[in-house]
Amino acid sequence: MTRLIFLGPPGAGKGTQAKTLADFLHIPHISTGDILRQATKDQTPLGIKAQAYMDAGDLVPDDLVQDMVQERLQQPDAEVGWILDGFPRKVSQAEFLGQLLAENKQGDVKVINLDAPDDVVITRLLARGRKDDEEKVIRHRLDIYRDETAPLIAYYTHLQQLISVNGNHPPEEVATVLQNIIAH
Ligand code: ADP
């Protein structure tokens, strides 16, 4: 049973690697960014509320994402394990998740910190060209990452759950490193 959280700055390759590893392990890849983008596309009540935050590169309020993640983790396909990509993104969300998993006796989670330098992630994000990948918004997302998300590295190190992986290598190499980590 594999339960993994992927941490890292936007552009570190989290989404690509989380998806590849989840397919390899036959477990669901749960990306909060993907779920939120689909919700905005479908103009669901959640999507309508989340849209302005996402366009600005701000975090969507905790109660919205937390309800969304809780509901997703209760789906039957998540019983065999999962990879969470994009959640938690701040300490309050990590505390919420920790409590939720403890209640379900699922505390045995590993956290992969996929890191890459700022210049690398900025170049990658500019090349990607998503709606929120304009340079000003990218820099804002990186600031938010540094202020809100990076403290989770210390948080999960303290809980002895953190494994750091260098994302500044070709995707196939990073994928192999991740598969080896999971096998051990
Ligand atoms: P990236 O990996 O480039 O940061 P994501 O697809 O993970 O992009 O997220 C895109 C946007 O979705 C974020 O900028 C934020 O607005 C919103 N979002 C995703 N996950 C969360 C979360 N856990 N808490 C708050 N907002 C979130």
Coordinates of N, CA, C and O and ligand atoms in Angstrom, one line a residue:
M1 N 0.9 -1.2 0.0 CA 0.0 0.0 0.0 C 0.9 1.2 0.0 O 1.7 1.4 0.9
T2 N 0.7 2.1 -1.0 CA 1.6 3.3 -1.1 C 0.7 4.5 -1.0 O -0.2 4.7 -1.8
R3 N 1.0 5.3 0.0 CA 0.4 6.6 0.1 C 1.5 7.7 0.1 O 2.4 7.7 1.0
L4 N 1.5 8.5 -0.9 CA 2.5 9.5 -1.1 C 2.0 10.9 -1.2 O 1.0 11.1 -1.9
I5 N 2.8 11.9 -0.7 CA 2.5 13.3 -0.9 C 3.7 13.8 -1.7 O 4.8 13.5 -1.4
F6 N 3.4 14.5 -2.8 CA 4.4 15.2 -3.6 C 4.5 16.7 -3.2 O 3.5 17.4 -3.4
L7 N 5.7 17.1 -2.7 CA 5.9 18.5 -2.4 C 6.9 19.1 -3.5 O 7.7 18.3 -4.0
G8 N 6.9 20.4 -3.6 CA 7.9 21.0 -4.4 C 7.4 22.2 -5.1 O 6.2 22.5 -5.1
P9 N 8.3 23.1 -5.6 CA 7.8 24.3 -6.2 C 7.1 24.1 -7.5 O 7.3 23.0 -8.1
P10 N 6.2 25.0 -7.9 CA 5.6 24.9 -9.3 C 6.7 24.7 -10.3 O 7.7 25.4 -10.2
G11 N 6.6 23.8 -11.2 CA 7.6 23.7 -12.3 C 8.7 22.7 -12.0 O 9.5 22.4 -12.8
A12 N 8.6 22.1 -10.8 CA 9.7 21.1 -10.4 C 9.4 19.7 -11.1 O 10.3 18.9 -11.1
G13 N 8.3 19.6 -11.7 CA 7.9 18.3 -12.4 C 7.1 17.4 -11.6 O 6.9 16.3 -11.9
K14 N 6.5 18.0 -10.5 CA 5.6 17.2 -9.6 C 4.5 16.5 -10.4 O 4.3 15.3 -10.2
G15 N 3.8 17.3 -11.2 CA 2.6 16.7 -11.9 C 3.0 15.5 -12.8 O 2.4 14.4 -12.7
T16 N 4.0 15.7 -13.6 CA 4.5 14.7 -14.5 C 5.0 13.4 -13.7 O 4.6 12.3 -14.0
Q17 N 5.8 13.7 -12.7 CA 6.3 12.5 -12.0 C 5.3 11.8 -11.1 O 5.3 10.6 -11.0
A18 N 4.4 12.6 -10.5 CA 3.3 12.0 -9.7 C 2.4 11.1 -10.6 O 2.1 10.0 -10.2
K19 N 2.1 11.6 -11.8 CA 1.3 10.8 -12.7 C 2.0 9.5 -13.2 O 1.4 8.5 -13.2
T20 N 3.2 9.7 -13.5 CA 4.0 8.5 -14.0 C 4.1 7.4 -12.9 O 3.9 6.2 -13.2
L21 N 4.4 7.9 -11.7 CA 4.6 6.9 -10.6 C 3.3 6.3 -10.2 O 3.2 5.1 -10.0
A22 N 2.2 7.1 -10.3 CA 0.9 6.5 -9.9 C 0.5 5.5 -10.9 O -0.1 4.4 -10.6
D23 N 0.7 5.7 -12.2 CA 0.4 4.7 -13.2 C 1.2 3.5 -13.0 O 0.7 2.4 -13.1
F24 N 2.5 3.6 -12.7 CA 3.4 2.5 -12.5 C 2.9 1.7 -11.3 O 2.9 0.4 -11.3
L25 N 2.4 2.3 -10.3 CA 1.9 1.6 -9.1 C 0.4 1.2 -9.1 O -0.1 0.6 -8.2
H26 N -0.2 1.6 -10.2 CA -1.7 1.4 -10.3 C -2.5 2.0 -9.1 O -3.3 1.3 -8.5
I27 N -2.2 3.2 -8.8 CA -2.9 3.9 -7.8 C -3.3 5.2 -8.3 O -2.7 5.7 -9.3
P28 N -4.4 5.9 -7.8 CA -4.8 7.2 -8.4 C -3.8 8.3 -8.1 O -3.2 8.4 -7.0
H29 N -3.7 9.1 -9.1 CA -2.9 10.4 -9.0 C -3.9 11.5 -8.7 O -4.8 11.8 -9.5
I30 N -3.9 12.0 -7.5 CA -4.9 13.0 -7.1 C -4.2 14.4 -7.1 O -3.4 14.7 -6.2
S31 N -4.5 15.2 -8.1 CA -3.9 16.5 -8.3 C -4.9 17.5 -8.0 O -5.9 17.6 -8.7
T32 N -4.7 18.3 -6.9 CA -5.7 19.3 -6.5 C -5.8 20.4 -7.6 O -6.9 20.9 -7.9
G33 N -4.7 20.7 -8.3 CA -4.7 21.7 -9.4 C -5.6 21.2 -10.5 O -6.4 21.9 -11.1
D34 N -5.4 19.9 -10.9 CA -6.2 19.3 -12.0 C -7.7 19.3 -11.6 O -8.6 19.7 -12.4
I35 N -8.0 18.9 -10.4 CA -9.4 18.9 -10.0 C -10.0 20.3 -10.0 O -11.1 20.5 -10.5
L36 N -9.3 21.3 -9.5 CA -9.8 22.6 -9.5 C -9.9 23.2 -10.9 O -10.9 23.9 -11.2
R37 N -8.9 22.9 -11.8 CA -9.1 23.4 -13.2 C -10.3 22.8 -13.9 O -11.0 23.5 -14.6
Q38 N -10.5 21.5 -13.6 CA -11.7 20.9 -14.2 C -13.0 21.5 -13.6 O -14.0 21.8 -14.4
A39 N -13.0 21.8 -12.3 CA -14.2 22.4 -11.7 C -14.4 23.8 -12.3 O -15.6 24.2 -12.5
T40 N -13.4 24.6 -12.6 CA -13.6 25.9 -13.2 C -14.1 25.8 -14.6 O -15.0 26.5 -15.0
K41 N -13.6 24.8 -15.3 CA -14.0 24.6 -16.7 C -15.5 24.2 -16.7 O -16.3 24.7 -17.5
D42 N -15.9 23.3 -15.8 CA -17.3 22.9 -15.7 C -18.2 23.9 -15.0 O -19.4 23.7 -14.9
Q43 N -17.6 25.0 -14.5 CA -18.3 26.0 -13.7 C -19.2 25.5 -12.6 O -20.3 25.8 -12.5
T44 N -18.6 24.5 -11.9 CA -19.3 24.0 -10.7 C -19.2 25.1 -9.6 O -18.4 26.0 -9.7
P45 N -20.0 25.0 -8.5 CA -20.0 26.0 -7.5 C -18.5 26.1 -6.9 O -18.1 27.2 -6.7
L46 N -17.8 25.0 -6.8 CA -16.4 25.1 -6.3 C -15.6 25.8 -7.3 O -14.8 26.7 -7.0
G47 N -15.7 25.5 -8.6 CA -14.9 26.1 -9.6 C -15.2 27.6 -9.7 O -14.2 28.3 -9.9
I48 N -16.4 28.0 -9.6 CA -16.7 29.4 -9.7 C -16.0 30.2 -8.5 O -15.5 31.2 -8.7
K49 N -16.1 29.5 -7.3 CA -15.4 30.2 -6.2 C -13.9 30.2 -6.3 O -13.2 31.1 -5.8
A50 N -13.3 29.2 -6.9 CA -11.9 29.0 -6.9 C -11.2 29.9 -8.0 O -10.0 30.2 -7.9
Q51 N -11.9 30.2 -9.1 CA -11.3 30.7 -10.3 C -10.4 31.9 -10.1 O -9.3 32.0 -10.6
A52 N -10.9 33.0 -9.4 CA -10.2 34.2 -9.3 C -8.9 34.0 -8.5 O -7.8 34.5 -8.9
Y53 N -8.9 33.1 -7.5 CA -7.7 32.8 -6.7 C -6.6 32.2 -7.7 O -5.5 32.5 -7.7
M54 N -7.1 31.2 -8.5 CA -6.2 30.5 -9.3 C -5.6 31.4 -10.4 O -4.4 31.3 -10.7
D55 N -6.4 32.2 -11.0 CA -5.9 33.1 -12.0 C -4.9 34.0 -11.5 O -3.9 34.4 -12.2
A56 N -5.0 34.4 -10.2 CA -4.1 35.4 -9.6 C -2.8 34.7 -9.1 O -1.9 35.3 -8.6
G57 N -2.9 33.3 -9.1 CA -1.7 32.6 -8.5 C -1.8 32.5 -7.0 O -0.8 32.2 -6.3
D58 N -3.0 32.8 -6.4 CA -3.2 32.7 -5.0 C -3.7 31.3 -4.6 O -4.2 30.6 -5.4
L59 N -3.5 31.0 -3.3 CA -4.1 29.7 -2.8 C -5.6 29.9 -2.7 O -6.1 30.9 -2.2
V60 N -6.3 28.8 -3.1 CA -7.7 28.7 -2.9 C -7.9 28.5 -1.4 O -7.1 27.8 -0.7
P61 N -9.0 29.1 -0.8 CA -9.1 29.0 0.7 C -9.2 27.5 1.2 O -9.7 26.6 0.5
D62 N -8.6 27.3 2.4 CA -8.5 26.0 2.9 C -9.8 25.2 2.9 O -9.8 24.0 2.6
D63 N -10.9 25.8 3.4 CA -12.1 25.0 3.6 C -12.5 24.4 2.2 O -13.0 23.2 2.2
L64 N -12.3 25.1 1.1 CA -12.8 24.6 -0.2 C -11.9 23.4 -0.6 O -12.4 22.3 -1.0
V65 N -10.6 23.6 -0.5 CA -9.7 22.4 -1.0 C -9.7 21.3 0.0 O -9.7 20.1 -0.4
Q66 N -9.9 21.6 1.3 CA -9.9 20.5 2.3 C -11.2 19.6 2.1 O -11.1 18.4 2.1
D67 N -12.3 20.2 1.9 CA -13.5 19.4 1.6 C -13.3 18.6 0.3 O -13.7 17.4 0.3
M68 N -12.7 19.2 -0.7 CA -12.5 18.5 -1.9 C -11.6 17.3 -1.8 O -11.9 16.2 -2.3
V69 N -10.5 17.5 -1.0 CA -9.6 16.4 -0.8 C -10.2 15.3 0.0 O -10.1 14.1 -0.3
Q70 N -10.9 15.7 1.0 CA -11.5 14.7 1.9 C -12.5 13.8 1.1 O -12.5 12.6 1.2
E71 N -13.3 14.5 0.3 CA -14.2 13.7 -0.5 C -13.5 12.8 -1.5 O -13.9 11.6 -1.7
R72 N -12.4 13.3 -2.1 CA -11.7 12.5 -3.1 C -11.1 11.3 -2.5 O -11.1 10.2 -3.1
L73 N -10.5 11.4 -1.3 CA -9.9 10.3 -0.6 C -10.8 9.3 -0.2 O -10.5 8.1 0.1
Q74 N -12.1 9.6 -0.1 CA -13.2 8.7 0.3 C -13.7 7.8 -0.9 O -14.4 6.9 -0.7
Q75 N -13.2 8.2 -2.1 CA -13.7 7.4 -3.3 C -13.1 6.0 -3.2 O -12.0 5.8 -2.7
P76 N -13.9 5.0 -3.7 CA -13.4 3.6 -3.6 C -12.0 3.4 -4.2 O -11.2 2.5 -3.7
D77 N -11.7 4.0 -5.3 CA -10.4 3.8 -5.9 C -9.2 4.2 -5.1 O -8.1 3.7 -5.3
A78 N -9.4 5.0 -4.1 CA -8.3 5.5 -3.2 C -8.0 4.5 -2.1 O -7.1 4.7 -1.3
E79 N -8.8 3.4 -2.0 CA -8.6 2.4 -1.0 C -7.3 1.6 -1.2 O -6.7 1.1 -0.2
V80 N -6.8 1.6 -2.4 CA -5.5 0.8 -2.7 C -4.3 1.7 -2.6 O -3.2 1.2 -2.8
G81 N -4.4 3.0 -2.2 CA -3.3 3.9 -2.1 C -3.5 5.1 -3.0 O -4.6 5.1 -3.7
W82 N -2.6 6.0 -2.9 CA -2.8 7.2 -3.7 C -1.5 8.1 -3.7 O -0.6 7.9 -2.9
I83 N -1.4 9.0 -4.7 CA -0.4 10.0 -4.7 C -1.1 11.4 -4.7 O -1.9 11.6 -5.6
L84 N -0.8 12.1 -3.7 CA -1.4 13.5 -3.6 C -0.4 14.5 -4.1 O 0.7 14.5 -3.7
D85 N -0.9 15.3 -5.1 CA 0.0 16.2 -5.8 C -0.7 17.6 -5.7 O -1.8 17.8 -6.2
G86 N 0.0 18.5 -4.9 CA -0.6 19.9 -4.8 C -1.3 20.1 -3.4 O -1.8 21.1 -3.2
F87 N -1.3 19.0 -2.6 CA -2.0 19.1 -1.3 C -1.2 18.2 -0.4 O -0.9 17.1 -0.7
P88 N -0.8 18.7 0.8 CA -1.1 20.0 1.4 C -0.1 21.0 0.8 O 1.0 20.7 0.4
R89 N -0.5 22.3 0.8 CA 0.3 23.4 0.3 C 0.6 24.4 1.4 O 1.2 25.4 1.2
K90 N 0.1 24.2 2.6 CA 0.5 25.0 3.8 C 0.3 24.2 5.0 O -0.4 23.1 5.0
V91 N 0.9 24.7 6.1 CA 0.9 23.9 7.4 C -0.6 23.6 7.8 O -0.8 22.5 8.3
S92 N -1.5 24.6 7.7 CA -2.8 24.3 8.2 C -3.4 23.1 7.4 O -4.2 22.3 8.0
Q93 N -3.1 23.0 6.1 CA -3.7 21.9 5.3 C -3.0 20.6 5.7 O -3.6 19.5 5.7
A94 N -1.7 20.7 6.1 CA -1.0 19.4 6.5 C -1.6 18.9 7.8 O -1.7 17.7 8.0
E95 N -1.9 19.9 8.7 CA -2.5 19.5 10.0 C -3.9 18.8 9.8 O -4.2 17.8 10.4
F96 N -4.7 19.4 8.9 CA -6.0 18.8 8.5 C -5.8 17.4 8.0 O -6.5 16.5 8.4
L97 N -4.9 17.3 7.0 CA -4.7 15.9 6.4 C -4.2 14.9 7.4 O -4.6 13.8 7.5
G98 N -3.2 15.4 8.3 CA -2.7 14.5 9.3 C -3.8 13.9 10.2 O -3.9 12.7 10.5
Q99 N -4.7 14.8 10.6 CA -5.9 14.4 11.4 C -6.8 13.4 10.7 O -7.2 12.4 11.2
L100 N -7.1 13.8 9.4 CA -8.0 13.0 8.6 C -7.4 11.5 8.5 O -8.1 10.5 8.6
L101 N -6.1 11.5 8.2 CA -5.5 10.2 8.0 C -5.4 9.4 9.3 O -5.6 8.2 9.3
A102 N -5.1 10.1 10.4 CA -5.0 9.4 11.7 C -6.4 8.8 12.0 O -6.4 7.6 12.5
E103 N -7.4 9.5 11.7 CA -8.8 9.0 12.0 C -9.1 7.7 11.2 O -9.8 6.8 11.6
N104 N -8.5 7.6 10.0 CA -8.7 6.5 9.2 C -7.5 5.4 9.3 O -7.4 4.6 8.4
K105 N -6.7 5.6 10.3 CA -5.5 4.7 10.5 C -4.7 4.6 9.2 O -4.3 3.6 8.8
Q106 N -4.4 5.8 8.6 CA -3.6 5.8 7.4 C -2.4 6.8 7.6 O -2.1 7.5 6.6
G107 N -1.8 6.7 8.7 CA -0.8 7.7 9.0 C 0.6 7.4 8.4 O 1.5 8.2 8.4
D108 N 0.7 6.2 7.7 CA 1.9 5.7 7.1 C 2.2 6.4 5.8 O 2.3 5.7 4.8
V109 N 2.3 7.7 5.7 CA 2.5 8.4 4.5 C 3.9 8.8 4.3 O 4.6 9.2 5.3
K110 N 4.4 8.7 3.1 CA 5.8 9.3 2.8 C 5.6 10.6 2.0 O 4.6 10.7 1.2
V111 N 6.5 11.5 2.2 CA 6.5 12.8 1.5 C 7.7 12.9 0.6 O 8.8 12.9 1.1
I112 N 7.5 13.1 -0.7 CA 8.6 13.3 -1.6 C 8.7 14.8 -1.9 O 7.8 15.4 -2.3
N113 N 9.9 15.3 -1.6 CA 10.1 16.7 -1.9 C 10.9 16.8 -3.2 O 12.1 16.5 -3.2
L114 N 10.2 17.2 -4.2 CA 10.9 17.2 -5.5 C 11.3 18.7 -5.8 O 10.4 19.6 -5.9
D115 N 12.6 18.9 -5.8 CA 13.0 20.3 -5.8 C 13.8 20.7 -7.1 O 14.4 19.8 -7.7
A116 N 13.8 21.9 -7.4 CA 14.6 22.4 -8.5 C 14.8 23.9 -8.3 O 14.0 24.6 -7.7
P117 N 15.9 24.4 -8.8 CA 16.2 25.9 -8.6 C 15.2 26.8 -9.3 O 14.6 26.4 -10.3
D118 N 15.1 28.0 -8.8 CA 14.1 29.0 -9.3 C 14.3 29.2 -10.8 O 13.3 29.3 -11.6
D119 N 15.5 29.4 -11.3 CA 15.7 29.7 -12.8 C 15.2 28.6 -13.6 O 14.6 28.8 -14.7
V120 N 15.4 27.4 -13.1 CA 14.9 26.2 -13.9 C 13.4 26.1 -13.9 O 12.7 26.0 -15.0
V121 N 12.7 26.3 -12.8 CA 11.3 26.2 -12.7 C 10.6 27.4 -13.5 O 9.6 27.2 -14.2
I122 N 11.2 28.6 -13.5 CA 10.6 29.7 -14.2 C 10.7 29.4 -15.7 O 9.7 29.6 -16.4
T123 N 11.8 28.9 -16.2 CA 12.0 28.6 -17.6 C 10.9 27.5 -18.0 O 10.3 27.6 -19.0
R124 N 10.8 26.5 -17.2 CA 9.9 25.4 -17.5 C 8.4 25.9 -17.6 O 7.7 25.6 -18.4
L125 N 8.1 26.8 -16.6 CA 6.7 27.2 -16.5 C 6.3 28.2 -17.7 O 5.3 28.1 -18.2
L126 N 7.3 29.0 -18.0 CA 7.1 29.9 -19.2 C 6.9 29.1 -20.5 O 6.1 29.5 -21.3
A127 N 7.6 28.0 -20.6 CA 7.5 27.2 -21.8 C 6.1 26.5 -21.8 O 5.6 26.1 -22.9
R128 N 5.5 26.2 -20.6 CA 4.3 25.5 -20.6 C 3.1 26.2 -21.1 O 2.2 25.7 -21.7
G129 N 3.0 27.5 -20.7 CA 2.0 28.4 -21.3 C 0.6 28.2 -20.8 O -0.4 28.4 -21.5
R130 N 0.4 27.7 -19.6 CA -1.0 27.5 -19.0 C -1.5 29.0 -18.7 O -0.7 29.9 -18.7
K131 N -2.8 29.1 -18.5 CA -3.4 30.4 -18.2 C -2.7 31.2 -17.1 O -2.6 32.4 -17.2
D132 N -2.3 30.4 -16.0 CA -1.7 31.1 -14.9 C -0.2 31.1 -15.0 O 0.5 31.3 -14.0
D133 N 0.4 30.9 -16.2 CA 1.8 30.8 -16.4 C 2.4 32.0 -17.0 O 3.4 32.0 -17.7
E134 N 1.8 33.1 -16.8 CA 2.4 34.4 -17.2 C 3.4 34.8 -16.2 O 3.3 34.5 -15.0
E135 N 4.5 35.5 -16.6 CA 5.7 35.7 -15.7 C 5.3 36.3 -14.3 O 5.8 35.8 -13.3
K136 N 4.5 37.3 -14.4 CA 4.1 38.0 -13.1 C 3.4 37.0 -12.2 O 3.7 36.9 -10.9
V137 N 2.5 36.2 -12.7 CA 1.8 35.2 -11.9 C 2.7 34.1 -11.4 O 2.6 33.6 -10.3
I138 N 3.6 33.7 -12.3 CA 4.6 32.6 -11.9 C 5.4 33.1 -10.7 O 5.6 32.3 -9.7
R139 N 5.9 34.3 -10.8 CA 6.7 34.8 -9.7 C 5.9 34.9 -8.4 O 6.4 34.6 -7.3
H140 N 4.6 35.3 -8.5 CA 3.8 35.3 -7.3 C 3.6 33.9 -6.8 O 3.6 33.7 -5.6
R141 N 3.4 32.9 -7.7 CA 3.2 31.5 -7.2 C 4.5 31.0 -6.5 O 4.4 30.3 -5.5
L142 N 5.6 31.5 -7.0 CA 6.9 31.1 -6.3 C 7.0 31.7 -4.9 O 7.5 31.1 -4.0
D143 N 6.6 33.0 -4.8 CA 6.6 33.7 -3.5 C 5.7 32.9 -2.5 O 6.1 32.7 -1.4
I144 N 4.5 32.6 -3.0 CA 3.6 31.8 -2.1 C 4.2 30.5 -1.8 O 4.1 30.1 -0.6
Y145 N 4.8 29.8 -2.7 CA 5.5 28.6 -2.4 C 6.5 28.8 -1.3 O 6.4 28.0 -0.3
R146 N 7.3 29.8 -1.4 CA 8.4 30.0 -0.4 C 7.8 30.3 1.0 O 8.2 29.8 2.0
D147 N 6.7 31.2 1.0 CA 6.2 31.6 2.2 C 5.3 30.5 2.9 O 5.3 30.3 4.1
E148 N 4.5 29.9 2.1 CA 3.4 29.0 2.6 C 3.8 27.5 2.6 O 3.5 26.8 3.5
T149 N 4.4 27.1 1.4 CA 4.5 25.7 1.2 C 5.9 25.1 1.7 O 5.9 24.1 2.3
A150 N 7.0 25.9 1.4 CA 8.3 25.4 1.8 C 8.4 25.1 3.3 O 9.1 24.2 3.6
P151 N 7.7 25.8 4.2 CA 7.7 25.4 5.6 C 7.3 23.9 5.8 O 7.6 23.3 6.9
L152 N 6.6 23.3 4.9 CA 6.2 21.9 5.0 C 7.4 21.0 5.0 O 7.3 19.8 5.4
I153 N 8.5 21.5 4.4 CA 9.7 20.6 4.3 C 10.2 20.4 5.8 O 10.5 19.2 6.1
A154 N 10.3 21.4 6.6 CA 10.7 21.3 8.0 C 9.6 20.5 8.7 O 10.0 19.6 9.6
Y155 N 8.4 20.7 8.4 CA 7.3 20.1 9.1 C 7.3 18.5 8.9 O 7.3 17.8 9.9
Y156 N 7.6 18.1 7.7 CA 7.6 16.6 7.4 C 9.0 16.0 7.8 O 9.1 14.8 8.0
T157 N 10.0 16.9 7.8 CA 11.3 16.4 8.2 C 11.2 16.0 9.7 O 11.7 15.0 10.1
H158 N 10.6 16.9 10.4 CA 10.4 16.7 11.9 C 9.6 15.4 12.1 O 9.9 14.7 13.1
L159 N 8.6 15.1 11.3 CA 7.8 13.9 11.4 C 8.5 12.7 10.8 O 8.0 11.6 10.8
Q160 N 9.8 12.9 10.3 CA 10.6 11.8 9.7 C 9.9 11.2 8.6 O 10.0 9.9 8.3
Q161 N 9.1 12.0 7.8 CA 8.4 11.4 6.6 C 9.0 11.9 5.3 O 8.6 11.4 4.3
L162 N 10.0 12.8 5.4 CA 10.4 13.5 4.1 C 11.5 12.8 3.4 O 12.5 12.3 4.0
I163 N 11.4 12.7 2.1 CA 12.4 12.1 1.2 C 12.7 13.2 0.1 O 11.7 13.6 -0.6
S164 N 13.9 13.7 0.0 CA 14.2 14.7 -1.0 C 14.7 14.1 -2.3 O 15.6 13.3 -2.3
V165 N 14.2 14.6 -3.4 CA 14.6 14.2 -4.7 C 15.0 15.4 -5.6 O 14.2 16.4 -5.6
N166 N 16.1 15.3 -6.3 CA 16.5 16.4 -7.2 C 15.7 16.4 -8.5 O 15.8 15.4 -9.3
G167 N 14.8 17.4 -8.7 CA 14.0 17.4 -9.9 C 14.7 18.0 -11.1 O 14.2 18.1 -12.2
N168 N 16.0 18.4 -10.9 CA 16.7 19.1 -12.0 C 17.5 18.1 -12.9 O 18.7 18.2 -13.0
H169 N 16.8 17.1 -13.3 CA 17.4 16.0 -14.2 C 16.3 15.7 -15.2 O 15.1 16.0 -15.0
P170 N 16.7 15.0 -16.3 CA 15.7 14.6 -17.3 C 14.6 13.8 -16.6 O 14.9 13.0 -15.7
P171 N 13.3 13.9 -17.1 CA 12.2 13.3 -16.5 C 12.4 11.7 -16.3 O 12.0 11.2 -15.2
E172 N 13.0 11.1 -17.3 CA 13.1 9.6 -17.2 C 14.0 9.2 -16.0 O 13.8 8.2 -15.3
E173 N 15.1 10.1 -15.8 CA 16.0 9.8 -14.7 C 15.3 10.0 -13.3 O 15.5 9.2 -12.4
V174 N 14.5 11.1 -13.2 CA 13.8 11.3 -12.0 C 12.8 10.2 -11.7 O 12.7 9.7 -10.6
A175 N 12.2 9.7 -12.8 CA 11.2 8.7 -12.6 C 11.8 7.4 -12.1 O 11.3 6.7 -11.2
T176 N 13.0 7.1 -12.6 CA 13.7 5.9 -12.1 C 14.1 6.0 -10.6 O 14.0 5.1 -9.8
V177 N 14.6 7.2 -10.3 CA 15.0 7.5 -8.9 C 13.8 7.2 -8.0 O 13.8 6.6 -6.9
L178 N 12.6 7.8 -8.4 CA 11.4 7.6 -7.6 C 11.0 6.2 -7.5 O 10.6 5.7 -6.4
Q179 N 11.0 5.4 -8.6 CA 10.7 4.0 -8.5 C 11.6 3.2 -7.5 O 11.1 2.4 -6.8
N180 N 12.9 3.6 -7.6 CA 13.8 2.9 -6.6 C 13.5 3.2 -5.2 O 13.5 2.4 -4.3
I181 N 13.1 4.5 -4.9 CA 12.8 4.9 -3.6 C 11.6 4.1 -3.1 O 11.6 3.6 -1.9
I182 N 10.6 4.0 -3.9 CA 9.4 3.3 -3.5 C 9.6 1.8 -3.3 O 9.0 1.1 -2.4
A183 N 10.6 1.2 -4.1 CA 10.8 -0.2 -4.0 C 11.6 -0.5 -2.7 O 11.6 -1.7 -2.3
H184 N 12.2 0.5 -2.0 CA 13.0 0.2 -0.8 C 12.3 0.6 0.5 O 11.3 1.2 0.5
Ligands
ADP1 P1 1.6 24.3 -9.8 O1 2.1 22.9 -9.7 O2 2.1 25.0 -11.1 O3 1.7 25.1 -8.6 P2 -1.1 23.3 -9.5 O4 -1.8 22.7 -10.7 O5 -0.7 22.4 -8.4 O6 0.0 24.2 -10.1 O7 -2.1 24.4 -8.8 C1 -2.7 25.5 -9.6 C2 -3.4 26.4 -8.7 O8 -4.5 25.7 -8.0 C3 -2.7 27.0 -7.5 O9 -1.9 28.2 -7.9 C4 -3.8 27.4 -6.5 O10 -4.5 28.5 -6.9 C5 -4.7 26.2 -6.7 N1 -4.4 25.1 -5.7 C6 -4.0 23.8 -6.0 N2 -3.9 23.1 -4.9 C7 -4.2 23.9 -3.8 C8 -4.2 23.8 -2.4 N3 -3.8 22.7 -1.8 N4 -4.5 24.9 -1.7 C9 -4.9 26.0 -2.2 N5 -4.9 26.2 -3.6 C10 -4.5 25.2 -4.4

